[in-house]
């Protein structure tokens, strides 16, 4: 977002606006402005405001844009953006073709969340000869606030998009994607990548491609991003999570392993990495990672995740034992008891299976599953 500049134009200064400010100026306006300006420079905002109000009381039928302009700045200093917007709009209407006043008013309308008003003011600005890049950035912010993605995507010319910095280019690309113009999005993005030396664009490409189920492109982009070098362990974790979200578990597990060689992961990332390794079929790797999480004191379901890894590895005895420990440490009695009972059942230990299945209760979803398994065991003579 463009920052609003407080613009005060002194009558003696040079430039187009200074000449414009002389328009129809009377001795009374000149005196009020000079007085207000002097107080403003001294930081005496109350007295500056009083000087403007004194003129307006004496001459209610002859407002002047120069006084509206300084009053707008006084309002800004007082953090009164609604007042400032009105004053800059009054100044803009007085001078008609002063772009800075229209721009200030439109930016303040945006910051005041008066989006329709901002569009109206920017429309007036556009009628003075089109919008420059800064003014278009205000308008695209207005469109974003209202989720008018098609308008935001159509606002800039190809040449303007090409000249943008990365932050602005990302905003335009996001609007293009949200507008449903995916062919244009990927075409523009590829052009951006070709002309940019920033490897972050490959991560950006991968995130969208994976979300759009363009798996081959997404994985390829993520690999290119990582191969570009200079990727930190934290960035590898981000990339691994993106790949896991797209269910590309092999590549995700590889990135997690690389990150863990460089740094100690936070608990939530360590447990997540262990689950990804399990989903990739890397059961030993999963158990090793989750062992580290348990040793580090992680309470983010590390033990129950380790139990699941044993279960999928078909090491049902260890799965059962670990589910029991997990239930004692992490809670979630219904789930843990059911899974411990199921694991014991699969390990051929019907006694412990019955014991833990009965502990799952009756009311929860897992309690109901436990009841069905107990019923099955009764019907099939699993009484030993």
PDB file of C-alpha atoms in Angstrom, residues 25 60 99 101 112 123 150 153-154 175 177 207 209 215 219 226 231 256 270 295 304 318 320 355 357:
ATOM      1  CA  UNK A  25      -6.864  34.132  -4.030  1.00  0.00           C
ATOM      2  CA  UNK A  60     -19.056  30.836   4.579  1.00  0.00           C
ATOM      3  CA  UNK A  99      -3.965  15.100  -9.224  1.00  0.00           C
ATOM      4  CA  UNK A 101      -5.480  16.121  -4.013  1.00  0.00           C
ATOM      5  CA  UNK A 112     -11.360   4.453   5.707  1.00  0.00           C
ATOM      6  CA  UNK A 123     -12.652   7.627 -11.589  1.00  0.00           C
ATOM      7  CA  UNK A 150     -11.401  -9.671 -12.615  1.00  0.00           C
ATOM      8  CA  UNK A 153      -6.422  -8.599 -12.925  1.00  0.00           C
ATOM      9  CA  UNK A 154      -7.332  -6.360 -15.872  1.00  0.00           C
ATOM     10  CA  UNK A 175      -5.901 -11.619  -8.671  1.00  0.00           C
ATOM     11  CA  UNK A 177      -5.680 -16.741 -10.478  1.00  0.00           C
ATOM     12  CA  UNK A 207       2.303 -23.738  -4.408  1.00  0.00           C
ATOM     13  CA  UNK A 209       0.420 -25.725  -9.332  1.00  0.00           C
ATOM     14  CA  UNK A 215       1.237 -32.280  -9.889  1.00  0.00           C
ATOM     15  CA  UNK A 219       6.869 -31.058  -8.116  1.00  0.00           C
ATOM     16  CA  UNK A 226      15.422 -26.303  -3.867  1.00  0.00           C
ATOM     17  CA  UNK A 231      17.490 -22.519   0.538  1.00  0.00           C
ATOM     18  CA  UNK A 256      12.179 -33.052   5.606  1.00  0.00           C
ATOM     19  CA  UNK A 270       9.002 -33.130  13.555  1.00  0.00           C
ATOM     20  CA  UNK A 295      12.883 -37.809  23.262  1.00  0.00           C
ATOM     21  CA  UNK A 304       0.329 -41.950  18.928  1.00  0.00           C
ATOM     22  CA  UNK A 318       4.699 -52.732  19.338  1.00  0.00           C
ATOM     23  CA  UNK A 320      -0.439 -51.935  20.765  1.00  0.00           C
ATOM     24  CA  UNK A 355      -9.494 -55.597  27.686  1.00  0.00           C
ATOM     25  CA  UNK A 357     -11.686 -52.556  23.419  1.00  0.00           C
TER      26      UNK A 357
END
